[in-house]
C-alpha positions as a LaTeX table, in Angstrom:
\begin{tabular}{lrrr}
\hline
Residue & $x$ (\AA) & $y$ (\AA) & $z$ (\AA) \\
\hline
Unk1 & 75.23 & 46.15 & $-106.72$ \\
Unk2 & 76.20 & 42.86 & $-106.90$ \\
Unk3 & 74.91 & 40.93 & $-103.51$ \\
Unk4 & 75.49 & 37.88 & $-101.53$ \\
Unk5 & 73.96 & 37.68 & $-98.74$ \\
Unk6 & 75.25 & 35.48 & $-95.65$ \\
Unk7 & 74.62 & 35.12 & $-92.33$ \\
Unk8 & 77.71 & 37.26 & $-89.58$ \\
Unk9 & 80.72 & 35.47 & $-90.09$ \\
Unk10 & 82.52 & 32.50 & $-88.23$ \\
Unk11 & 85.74 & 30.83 & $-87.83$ \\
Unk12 & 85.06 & 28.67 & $-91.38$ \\
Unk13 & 86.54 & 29.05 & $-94.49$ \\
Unk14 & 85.40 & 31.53 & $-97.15$ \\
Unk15 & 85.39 & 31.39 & $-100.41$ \\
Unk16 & 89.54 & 30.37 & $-100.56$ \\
Unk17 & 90.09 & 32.36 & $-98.00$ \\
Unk18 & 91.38 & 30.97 & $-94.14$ \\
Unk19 & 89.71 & 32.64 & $-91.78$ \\
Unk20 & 92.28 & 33.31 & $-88.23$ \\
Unk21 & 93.21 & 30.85 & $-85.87$ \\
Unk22 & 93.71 & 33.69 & $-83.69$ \\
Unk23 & 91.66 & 36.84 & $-83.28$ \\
Unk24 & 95.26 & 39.03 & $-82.94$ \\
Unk25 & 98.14 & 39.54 & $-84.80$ \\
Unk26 & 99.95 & 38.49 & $-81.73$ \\
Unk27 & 101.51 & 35.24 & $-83.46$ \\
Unk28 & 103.69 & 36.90 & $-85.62$ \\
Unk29 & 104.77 & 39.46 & $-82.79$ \\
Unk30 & 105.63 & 36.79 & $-80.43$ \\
Unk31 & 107.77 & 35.03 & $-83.10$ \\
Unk32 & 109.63 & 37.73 & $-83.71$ \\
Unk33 & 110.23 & 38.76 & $-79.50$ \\
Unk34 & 111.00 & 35.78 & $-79.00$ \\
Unk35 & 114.64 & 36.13 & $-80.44$ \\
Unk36 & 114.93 & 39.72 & $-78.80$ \\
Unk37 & 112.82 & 38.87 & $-74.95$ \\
Unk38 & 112.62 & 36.57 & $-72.57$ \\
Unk39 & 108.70 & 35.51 & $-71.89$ \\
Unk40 & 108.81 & 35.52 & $-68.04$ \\
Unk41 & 108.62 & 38.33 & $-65.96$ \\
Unk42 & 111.67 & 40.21 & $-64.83$ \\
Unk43 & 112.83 & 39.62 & $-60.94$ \\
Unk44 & 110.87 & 43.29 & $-60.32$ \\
Unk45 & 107.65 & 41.20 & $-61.68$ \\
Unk46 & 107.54 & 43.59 & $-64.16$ \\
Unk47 & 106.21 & 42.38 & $-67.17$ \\
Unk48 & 108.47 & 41.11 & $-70.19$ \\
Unk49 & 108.97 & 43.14 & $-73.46$ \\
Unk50 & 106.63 & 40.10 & $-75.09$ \\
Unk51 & 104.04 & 40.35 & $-72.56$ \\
Unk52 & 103.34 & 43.87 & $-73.41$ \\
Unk53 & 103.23 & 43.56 & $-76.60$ \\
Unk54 & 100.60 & 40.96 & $-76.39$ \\
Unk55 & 98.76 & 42.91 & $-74.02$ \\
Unk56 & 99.00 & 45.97 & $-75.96$ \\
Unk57 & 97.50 & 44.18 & $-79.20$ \\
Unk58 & 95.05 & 42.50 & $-77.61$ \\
Unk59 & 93.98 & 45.50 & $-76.32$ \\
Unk60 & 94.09 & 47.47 & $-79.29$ \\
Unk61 & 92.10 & 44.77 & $-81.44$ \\
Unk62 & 89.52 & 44.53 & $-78.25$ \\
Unk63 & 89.15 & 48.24 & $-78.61$ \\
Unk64 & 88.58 & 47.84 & $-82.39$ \\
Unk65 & 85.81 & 45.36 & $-81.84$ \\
Unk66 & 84.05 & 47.56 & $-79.38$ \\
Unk67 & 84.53 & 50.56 & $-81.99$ \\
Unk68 & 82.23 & 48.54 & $-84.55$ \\
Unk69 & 79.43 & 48.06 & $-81.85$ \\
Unk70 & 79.66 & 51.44 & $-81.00$ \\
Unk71 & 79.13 & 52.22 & $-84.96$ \\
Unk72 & 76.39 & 50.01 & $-85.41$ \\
Unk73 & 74.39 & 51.10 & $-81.47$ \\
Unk74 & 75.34 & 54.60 & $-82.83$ \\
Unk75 & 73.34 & 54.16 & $-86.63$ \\
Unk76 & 70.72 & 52.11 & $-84.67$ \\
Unk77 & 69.55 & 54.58 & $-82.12$ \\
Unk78 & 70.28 & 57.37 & $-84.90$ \\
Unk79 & 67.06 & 55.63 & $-86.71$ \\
Unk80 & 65.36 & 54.95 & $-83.56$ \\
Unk81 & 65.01 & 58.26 & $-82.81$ \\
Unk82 & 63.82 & 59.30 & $-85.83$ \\
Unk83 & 61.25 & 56.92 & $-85.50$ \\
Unk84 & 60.15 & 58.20 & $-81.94$ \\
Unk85 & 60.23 & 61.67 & $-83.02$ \\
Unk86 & 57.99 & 61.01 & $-85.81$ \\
Unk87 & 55.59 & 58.77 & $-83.72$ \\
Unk88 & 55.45 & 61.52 & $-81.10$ \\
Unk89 & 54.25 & 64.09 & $-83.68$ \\
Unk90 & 51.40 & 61.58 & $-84.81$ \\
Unk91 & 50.08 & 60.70 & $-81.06$ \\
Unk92 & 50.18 & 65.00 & $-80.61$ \\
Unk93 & 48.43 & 65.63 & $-84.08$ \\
Unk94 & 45.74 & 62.44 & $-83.06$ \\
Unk95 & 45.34 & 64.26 & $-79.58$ \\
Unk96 & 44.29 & 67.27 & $-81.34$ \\
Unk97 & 42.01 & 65.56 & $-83.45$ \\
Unk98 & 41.00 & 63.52 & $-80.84$ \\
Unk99 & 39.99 & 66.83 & $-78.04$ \\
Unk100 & 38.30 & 68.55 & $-81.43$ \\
Unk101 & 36.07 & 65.55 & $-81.89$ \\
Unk102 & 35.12 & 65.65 & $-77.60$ \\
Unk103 & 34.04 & 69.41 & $-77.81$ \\
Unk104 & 31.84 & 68.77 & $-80.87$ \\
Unk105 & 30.31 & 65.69 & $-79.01$ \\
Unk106 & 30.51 & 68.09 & $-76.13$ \\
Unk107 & 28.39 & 70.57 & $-77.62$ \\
Unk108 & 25.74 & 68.10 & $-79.08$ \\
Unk109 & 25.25 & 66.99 & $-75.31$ \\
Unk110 & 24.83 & 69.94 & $-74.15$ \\
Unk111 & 22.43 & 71.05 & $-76.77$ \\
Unk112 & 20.58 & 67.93 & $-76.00$ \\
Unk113 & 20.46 & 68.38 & $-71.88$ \\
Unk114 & 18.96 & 72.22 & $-72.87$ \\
Unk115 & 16.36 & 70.76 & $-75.00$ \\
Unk116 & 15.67 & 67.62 & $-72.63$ \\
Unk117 & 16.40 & 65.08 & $-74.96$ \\
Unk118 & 18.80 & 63.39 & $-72.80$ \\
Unk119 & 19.53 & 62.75 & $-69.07$ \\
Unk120 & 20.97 & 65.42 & $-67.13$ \\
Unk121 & 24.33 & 63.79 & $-66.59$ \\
Unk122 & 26.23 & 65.38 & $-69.69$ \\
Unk123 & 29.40 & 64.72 & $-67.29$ \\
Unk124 & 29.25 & 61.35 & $-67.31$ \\
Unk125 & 29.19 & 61.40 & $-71.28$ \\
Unk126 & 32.25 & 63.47 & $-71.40$ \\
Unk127 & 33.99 & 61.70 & $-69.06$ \\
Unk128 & 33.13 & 58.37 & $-70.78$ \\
Unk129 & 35.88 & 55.60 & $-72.09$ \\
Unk130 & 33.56 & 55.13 & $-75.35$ \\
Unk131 & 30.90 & 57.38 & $-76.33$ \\
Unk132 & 29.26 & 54.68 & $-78.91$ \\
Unk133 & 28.84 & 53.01 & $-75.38$ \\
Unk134 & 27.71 & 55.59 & $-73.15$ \\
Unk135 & 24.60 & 56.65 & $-76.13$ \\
Unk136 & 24.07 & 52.86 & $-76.30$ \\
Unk137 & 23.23 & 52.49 & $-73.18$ \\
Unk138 & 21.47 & 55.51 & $-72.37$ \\
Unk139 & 19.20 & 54.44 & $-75.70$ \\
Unk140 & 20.05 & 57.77 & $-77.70$ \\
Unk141 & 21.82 & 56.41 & $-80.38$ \\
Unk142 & 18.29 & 56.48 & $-82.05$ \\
Unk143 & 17.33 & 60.28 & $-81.20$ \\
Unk144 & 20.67 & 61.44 & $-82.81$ \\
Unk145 & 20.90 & 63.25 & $-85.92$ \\
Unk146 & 22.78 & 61.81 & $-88.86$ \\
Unk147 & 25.62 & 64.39 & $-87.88$ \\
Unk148 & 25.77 & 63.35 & $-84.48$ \\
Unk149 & 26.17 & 59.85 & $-85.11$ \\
Unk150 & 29.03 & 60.25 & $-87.35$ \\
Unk151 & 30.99 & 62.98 & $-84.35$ \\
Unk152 & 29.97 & 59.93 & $-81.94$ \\
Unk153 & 32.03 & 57.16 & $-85.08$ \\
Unk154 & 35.00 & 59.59 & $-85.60$ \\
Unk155 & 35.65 & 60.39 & $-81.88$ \\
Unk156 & 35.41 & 56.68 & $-80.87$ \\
Unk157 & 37.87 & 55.74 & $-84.09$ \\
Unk158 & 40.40 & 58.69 & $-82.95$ \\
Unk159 & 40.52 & 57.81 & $-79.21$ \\
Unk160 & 41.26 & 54.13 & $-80.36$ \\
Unk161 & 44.07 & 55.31 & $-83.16$ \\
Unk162 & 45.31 & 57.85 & $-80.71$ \\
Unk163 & 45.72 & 55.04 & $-77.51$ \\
Unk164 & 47.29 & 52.40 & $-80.17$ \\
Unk165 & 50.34 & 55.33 & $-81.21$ \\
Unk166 & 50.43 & 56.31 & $-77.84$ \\
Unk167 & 51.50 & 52.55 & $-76.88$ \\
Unk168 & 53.50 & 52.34 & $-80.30$ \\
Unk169 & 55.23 & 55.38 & $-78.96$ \\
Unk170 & 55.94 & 54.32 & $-75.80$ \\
Unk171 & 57.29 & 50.93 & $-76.88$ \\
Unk172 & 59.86 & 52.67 & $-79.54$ \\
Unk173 & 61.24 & 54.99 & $-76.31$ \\
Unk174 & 61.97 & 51.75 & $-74.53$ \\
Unk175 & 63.83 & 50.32 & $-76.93$ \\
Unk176 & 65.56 & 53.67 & $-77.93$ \\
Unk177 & 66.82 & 53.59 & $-74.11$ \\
Unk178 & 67.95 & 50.34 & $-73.97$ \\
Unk179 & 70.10 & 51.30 & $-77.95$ \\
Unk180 & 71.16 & 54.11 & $-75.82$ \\
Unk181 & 72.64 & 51.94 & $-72.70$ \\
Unk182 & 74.57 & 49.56 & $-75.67$ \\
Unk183 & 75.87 & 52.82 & $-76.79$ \\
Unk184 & 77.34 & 54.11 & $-73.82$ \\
Unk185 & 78.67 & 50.63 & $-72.87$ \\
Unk186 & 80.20 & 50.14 & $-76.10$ \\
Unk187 & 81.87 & 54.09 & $-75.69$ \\
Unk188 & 82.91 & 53.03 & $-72.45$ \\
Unk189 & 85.08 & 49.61 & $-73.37$ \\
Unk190 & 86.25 & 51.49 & $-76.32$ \\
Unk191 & 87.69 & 54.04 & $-73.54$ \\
Unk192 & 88.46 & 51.69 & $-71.15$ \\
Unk193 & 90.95 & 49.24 & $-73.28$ \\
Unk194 & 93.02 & 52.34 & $-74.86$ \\
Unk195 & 93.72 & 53.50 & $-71.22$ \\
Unk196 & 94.79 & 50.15 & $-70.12$ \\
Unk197 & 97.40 & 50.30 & $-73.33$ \\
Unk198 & 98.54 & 53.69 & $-72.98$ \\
Unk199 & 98.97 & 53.00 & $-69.66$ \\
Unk200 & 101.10 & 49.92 & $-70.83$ \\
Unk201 & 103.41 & 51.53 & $-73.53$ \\
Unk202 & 103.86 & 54.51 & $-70.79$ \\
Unk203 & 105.43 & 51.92 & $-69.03$ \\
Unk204 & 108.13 & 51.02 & $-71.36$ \\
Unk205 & 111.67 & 52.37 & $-71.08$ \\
Unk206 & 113.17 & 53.88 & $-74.25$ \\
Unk207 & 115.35 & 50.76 & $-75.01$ \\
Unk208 & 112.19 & 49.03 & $-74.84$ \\
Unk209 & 110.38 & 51.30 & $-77.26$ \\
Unk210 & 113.44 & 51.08 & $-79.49$ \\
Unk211 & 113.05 & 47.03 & $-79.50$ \\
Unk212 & 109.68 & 47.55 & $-80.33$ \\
Unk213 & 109.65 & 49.28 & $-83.15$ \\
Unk214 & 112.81 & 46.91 & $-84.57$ \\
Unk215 & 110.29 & 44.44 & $-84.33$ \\
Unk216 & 107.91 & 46.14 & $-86.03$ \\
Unk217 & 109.83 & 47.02 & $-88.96$ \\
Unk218 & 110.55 & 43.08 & $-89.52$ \\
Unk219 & 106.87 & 42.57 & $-89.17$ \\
Unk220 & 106.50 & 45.08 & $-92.29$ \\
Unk221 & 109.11 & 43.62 & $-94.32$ \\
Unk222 & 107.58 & 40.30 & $-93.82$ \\
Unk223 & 104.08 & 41.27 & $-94.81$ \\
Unk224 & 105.91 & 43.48 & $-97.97$ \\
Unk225 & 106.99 & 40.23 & $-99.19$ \\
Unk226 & 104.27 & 38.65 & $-98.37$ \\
Unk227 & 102.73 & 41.20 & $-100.66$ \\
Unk228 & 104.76 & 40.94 & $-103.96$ \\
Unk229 & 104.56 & 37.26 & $-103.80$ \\
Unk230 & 101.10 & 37.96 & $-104.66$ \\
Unk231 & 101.52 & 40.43 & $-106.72$ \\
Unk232 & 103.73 & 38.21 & $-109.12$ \\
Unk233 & 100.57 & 35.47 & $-108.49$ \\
Unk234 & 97.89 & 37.84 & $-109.99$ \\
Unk235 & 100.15 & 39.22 & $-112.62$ \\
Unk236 & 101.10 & 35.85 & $-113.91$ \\
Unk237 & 97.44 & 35.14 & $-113.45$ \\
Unk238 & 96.08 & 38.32 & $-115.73$ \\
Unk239 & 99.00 & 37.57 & $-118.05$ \\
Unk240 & 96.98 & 34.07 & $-118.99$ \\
Unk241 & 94.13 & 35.90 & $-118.72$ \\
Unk242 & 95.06 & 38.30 & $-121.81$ \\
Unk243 & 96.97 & 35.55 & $-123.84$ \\
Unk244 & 95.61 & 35.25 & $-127.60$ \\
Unk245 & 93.46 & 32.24 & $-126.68$ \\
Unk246 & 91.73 & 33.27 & $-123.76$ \\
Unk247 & 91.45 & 37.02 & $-125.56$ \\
Unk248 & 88.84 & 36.04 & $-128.10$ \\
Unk249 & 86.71 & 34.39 & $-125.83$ \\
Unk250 & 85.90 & 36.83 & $-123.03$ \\
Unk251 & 86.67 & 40.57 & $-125.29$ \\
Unk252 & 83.25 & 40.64 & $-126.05$ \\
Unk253 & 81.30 & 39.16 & $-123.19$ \\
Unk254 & 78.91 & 40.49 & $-120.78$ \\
Unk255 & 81.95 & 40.14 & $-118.08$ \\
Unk256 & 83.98 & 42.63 & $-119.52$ \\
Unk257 & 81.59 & 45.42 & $-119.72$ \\
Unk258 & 81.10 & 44.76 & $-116.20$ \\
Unk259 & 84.64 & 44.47 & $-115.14$ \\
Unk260 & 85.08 & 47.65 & $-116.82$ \\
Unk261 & 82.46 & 49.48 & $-114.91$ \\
Unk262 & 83.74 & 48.10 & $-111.53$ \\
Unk263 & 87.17 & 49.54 & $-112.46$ \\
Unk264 & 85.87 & 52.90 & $-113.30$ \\
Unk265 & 83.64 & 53.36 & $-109.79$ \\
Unk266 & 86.91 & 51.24 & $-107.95$ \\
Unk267 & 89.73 & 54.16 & $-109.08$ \\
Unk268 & 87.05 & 56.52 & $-107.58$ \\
Unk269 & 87.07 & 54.97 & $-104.40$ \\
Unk270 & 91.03 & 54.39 & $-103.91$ \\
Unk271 & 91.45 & 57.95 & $-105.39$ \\
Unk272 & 89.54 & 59.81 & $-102.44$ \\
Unk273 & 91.16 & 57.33 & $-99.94$ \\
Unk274 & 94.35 & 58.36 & $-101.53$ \\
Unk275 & 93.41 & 61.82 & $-100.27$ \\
Unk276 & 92.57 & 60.67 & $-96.95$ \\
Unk277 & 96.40 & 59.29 & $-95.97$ \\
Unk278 & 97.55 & 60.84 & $-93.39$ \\
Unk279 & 94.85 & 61.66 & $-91.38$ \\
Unk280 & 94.19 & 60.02 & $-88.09$ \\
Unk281 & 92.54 & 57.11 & $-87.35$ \\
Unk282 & 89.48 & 58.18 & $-84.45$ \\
Unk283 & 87.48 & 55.34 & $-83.62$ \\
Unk284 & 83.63 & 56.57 & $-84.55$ \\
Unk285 & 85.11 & 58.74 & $-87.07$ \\
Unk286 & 83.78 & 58.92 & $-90.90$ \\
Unk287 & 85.18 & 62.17 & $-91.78$ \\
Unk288 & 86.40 & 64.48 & $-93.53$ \\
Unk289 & 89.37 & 65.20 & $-90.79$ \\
Unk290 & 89.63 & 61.70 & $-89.30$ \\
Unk291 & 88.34 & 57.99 & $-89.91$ \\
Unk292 & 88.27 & 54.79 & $-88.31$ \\
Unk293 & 88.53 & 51.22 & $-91.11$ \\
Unk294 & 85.09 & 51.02 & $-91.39$ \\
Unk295 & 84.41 & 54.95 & $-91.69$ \\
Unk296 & 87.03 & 55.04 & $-94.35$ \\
Unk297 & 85.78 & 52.41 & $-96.72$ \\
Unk298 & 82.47 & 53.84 & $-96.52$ \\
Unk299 & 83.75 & 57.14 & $-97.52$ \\
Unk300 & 85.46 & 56.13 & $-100.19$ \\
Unk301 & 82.91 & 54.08 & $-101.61$ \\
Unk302 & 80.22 & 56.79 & $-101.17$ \\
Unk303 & 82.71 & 59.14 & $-103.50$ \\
Unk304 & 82.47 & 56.06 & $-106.15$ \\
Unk305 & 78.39 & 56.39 & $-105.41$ \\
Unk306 & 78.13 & 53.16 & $-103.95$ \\
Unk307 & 76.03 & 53.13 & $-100.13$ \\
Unk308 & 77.86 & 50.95 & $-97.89$ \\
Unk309 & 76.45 & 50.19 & $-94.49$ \\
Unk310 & 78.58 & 51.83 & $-91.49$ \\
Unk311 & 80.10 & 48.50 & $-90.19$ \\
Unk312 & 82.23 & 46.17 & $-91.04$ \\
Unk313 & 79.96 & 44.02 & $-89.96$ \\
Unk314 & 77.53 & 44.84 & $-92.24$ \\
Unk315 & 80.11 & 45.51 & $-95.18$ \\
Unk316 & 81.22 & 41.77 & $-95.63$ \\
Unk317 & 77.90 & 41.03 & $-96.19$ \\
Unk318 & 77.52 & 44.27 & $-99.07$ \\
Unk319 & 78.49 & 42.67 & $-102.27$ \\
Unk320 & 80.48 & 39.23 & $-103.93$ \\
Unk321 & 83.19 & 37.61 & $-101.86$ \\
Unk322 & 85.91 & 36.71 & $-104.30$ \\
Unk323 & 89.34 & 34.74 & $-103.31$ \\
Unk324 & 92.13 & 36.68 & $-102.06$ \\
Unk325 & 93.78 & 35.38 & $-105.81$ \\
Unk326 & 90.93 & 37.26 & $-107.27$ \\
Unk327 & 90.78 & 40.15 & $-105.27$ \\
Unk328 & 91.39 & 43.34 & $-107.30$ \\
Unk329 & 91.52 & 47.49 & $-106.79$ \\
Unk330 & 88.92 & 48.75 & $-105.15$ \\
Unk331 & 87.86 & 45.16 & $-103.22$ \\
Unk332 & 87.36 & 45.22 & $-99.15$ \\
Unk333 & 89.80 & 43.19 & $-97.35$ \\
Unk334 & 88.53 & 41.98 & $-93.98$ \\
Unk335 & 90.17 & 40.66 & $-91.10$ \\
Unk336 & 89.89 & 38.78 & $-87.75$ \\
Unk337 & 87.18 & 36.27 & $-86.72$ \\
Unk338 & 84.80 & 39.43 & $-85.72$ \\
Unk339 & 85.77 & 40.78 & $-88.90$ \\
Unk340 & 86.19 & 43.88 & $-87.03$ \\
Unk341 & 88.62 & 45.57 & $-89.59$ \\
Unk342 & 88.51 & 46.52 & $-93.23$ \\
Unk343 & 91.23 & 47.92 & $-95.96$ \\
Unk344 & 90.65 & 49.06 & $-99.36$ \\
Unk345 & 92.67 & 46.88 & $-101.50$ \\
Unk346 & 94.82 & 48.76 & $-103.94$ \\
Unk347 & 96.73 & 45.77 & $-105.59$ \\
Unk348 & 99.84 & 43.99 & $-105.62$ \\
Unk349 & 99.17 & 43.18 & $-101.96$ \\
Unk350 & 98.66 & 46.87 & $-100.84$ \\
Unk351 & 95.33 & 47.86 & $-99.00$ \\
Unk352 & 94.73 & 51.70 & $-97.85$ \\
Unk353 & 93.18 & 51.19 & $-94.33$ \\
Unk354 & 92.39 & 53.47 & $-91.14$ \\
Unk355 & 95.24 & 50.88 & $-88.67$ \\
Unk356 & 93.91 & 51.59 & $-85.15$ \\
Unk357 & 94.26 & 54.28 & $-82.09$ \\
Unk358 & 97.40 & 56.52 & $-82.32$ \\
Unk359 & 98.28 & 55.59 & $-86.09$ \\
Unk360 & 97.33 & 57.75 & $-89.69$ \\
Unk361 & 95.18 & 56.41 & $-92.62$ \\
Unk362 & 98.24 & 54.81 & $-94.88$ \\
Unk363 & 99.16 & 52.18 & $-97.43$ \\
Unk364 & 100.33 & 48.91 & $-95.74$ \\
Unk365 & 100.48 & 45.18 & $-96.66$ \\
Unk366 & 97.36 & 43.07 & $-96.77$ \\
Unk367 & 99.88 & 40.87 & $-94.53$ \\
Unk368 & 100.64 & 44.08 & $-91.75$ \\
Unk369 & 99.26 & 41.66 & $-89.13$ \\
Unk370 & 100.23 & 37.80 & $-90.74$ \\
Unk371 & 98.25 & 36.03 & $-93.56$ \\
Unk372 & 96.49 & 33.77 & $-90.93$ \\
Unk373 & 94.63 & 37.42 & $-89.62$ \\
Unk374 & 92.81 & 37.96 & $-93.32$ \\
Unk375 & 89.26 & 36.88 & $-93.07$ \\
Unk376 & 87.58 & 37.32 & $-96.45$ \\
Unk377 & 87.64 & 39.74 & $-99.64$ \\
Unk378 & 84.34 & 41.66 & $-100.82$ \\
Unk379 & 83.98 & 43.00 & $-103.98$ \\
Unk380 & 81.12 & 45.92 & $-103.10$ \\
Unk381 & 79.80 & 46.99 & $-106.61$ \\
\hline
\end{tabular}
């Protein structure tokens, strides 16, 4: 996989592409309400059609960000835990080792108390932080056998392996609790920002729900315009690209092979996210019944036998970022500042994406949310 690597995104510009001026979509909503709603409250102080909006996607993107720390606490104390488990059968398998070695030294003691070769105060061995230090000073170091000496190295070199995991072990539970408590925060805001906008919308009257979704359906004619312009921009742009001239040049280079392989593992991917339309976005999700953005690109890309990382977070840093003139089948579109949302690009301005709470896997404008949203485009493989 191709790779390049850079540091979490911020509001700069990326390789052609403008990153947001806003982290919502709310500019092109608020356009758009403006013709239909008044912005200030009605006399009830109920809040105007616009305000909810606004409130609702801000909301909804808030919860979005959240679901990508969830993601990433999730994968993190996933390995964490692995890594305590394993560490906790080492410090049990040392201790076993470790009480083995003490009733060999145990015995030697005791064989030497019978016989009088050492003081009567076998106790004191046994209960002893270090052996090599107890025969030290008692001066039987030099009486010991051969055999003795080396129970006396291994049980000093297990009780000092054994207290070093146990301390390893006890560090990797700390930090697997504290993983643990960004988890359940994370889960929590997720939780807490779709009540606040269900609790919104609930509030709506049906006139106002029938306003909404007028405004909506501007919003998607906009961005499918938005769309084909591009399309007819990368068409014109392949059409140079395959004129006689240019034809000879490239047929045979080391490009082409690899454009071609890209293509191959890039219809994978779209074709299982194909499958996937239709099924509901579930924040945390990655399948097979539900997905949420980042779940879904991962799938698909998996299918194409490509490992992405679980967020998108992670993913805009998985592969080349290419200009949104560029950008062909099978490349990741992000979006927002956060970059807290990915699509699958299909072409001609068409991504397949997981949209948010309450809404299916589907094929939607790059543009769903306003040109100024899109962040960057990553070309995984």
């Amino acid at each position: 996989m191709a790779s390049h690597r850079k540091s979490r995104p911020s509001a700069t510009r990326v390789a052609g592409i403008r990153t947001p001026a806003l982290a919502t979509a709310a500019l092109t909503s608020v356009a758009l309400l403006s013709q239909t709603a008044n912005a200030a409250p009605s006399e009830d102080g109920k809040p105007s059609l616009e305000e909810v909006e606004k409130k609702v996607d801000a909301l909804y993107r808030q919860a979005e960000s959240a679901t990508e720390k969830y993601n990433a606490a999730k994968e993190k104390t996933g390995k964490q835990r692995k890594q305590v488990d394993t560490l906790l059968d080492d410090v049990a398998e040392r201790t076993d080792r470790l009480n083995k070695a003490r009733e060999e030294l145990g015995s030697f003691a005791a064989a030497q108390y019978r016989t009088g070769a050492s003081a009567p105060d076998t106790a004191t061995f046994l209960l002893a932080d270090s052996p090599q230090d107890y025969f030290d000073q008692t001066q039987l170091m030099s009486r010991l056998t051969s055999r003795e000496k080396d129970a006396v190295d291994d049980y000093t070199t297990q009780q000092s392996a054994t207290m070093a995991k146990r301390q390893e072990a006890a560090k990797s539970l700390e930090t697997l609790t504290e993983t643990q408590d960004d988890l359940k925060t994370a889960k929590s805001t997720v939780q807490t920002k779709l009540t606040s906008a269900r609790e919104l919308l609930s509030h709506l009257t049906a006139q106002e729900k029938a306003r909404l979704a007028e405004i909506e359906q501007k919003q998607r004619a906009e961005a499918a315009r938005k769309a084909t312009e591009l399309a007819k921009q990368q068409a014109a742009a392949a059409k140079q690209q395959a004129s006689p001239s240019s034809t000879s040049a490239s047929s045979s280079s080391p490009s082409s092979s690899s454009d071609s392989a890209y293509g191959t593992k890039a219809a994978k991917a779209i074709a299982f996210a194909r499958a996937q339309v239709g099924k509901p976005y579930v924040w945390g999700a990655t399948g097979p019944g539900s997905y949420d953005c980042s779940g879904l690109s991962q799938a698909a890309w998996k299918a194409a036998g490509v490992s992405l990382p679980r967020t998108t977070y992670d993913q805009v840093n998985a592969g080349t970022t290419v200009s949104l003139a560029d950008a062909q089948p099978g490349d990741l579109v992000f979006f927002y500042d956060d970059v807290s949302h990915v699509g699958i690009y299909i072409g001609d301005g068409m991504m397949i994406h997981a949209p948010k709470p309450g809404a299916y896997v589907r094929e939607e404008s790059i543009y769903y949310g306003g040109e100024s949203i899109i962040h960057s485009v990553v070309r995984p493989a």
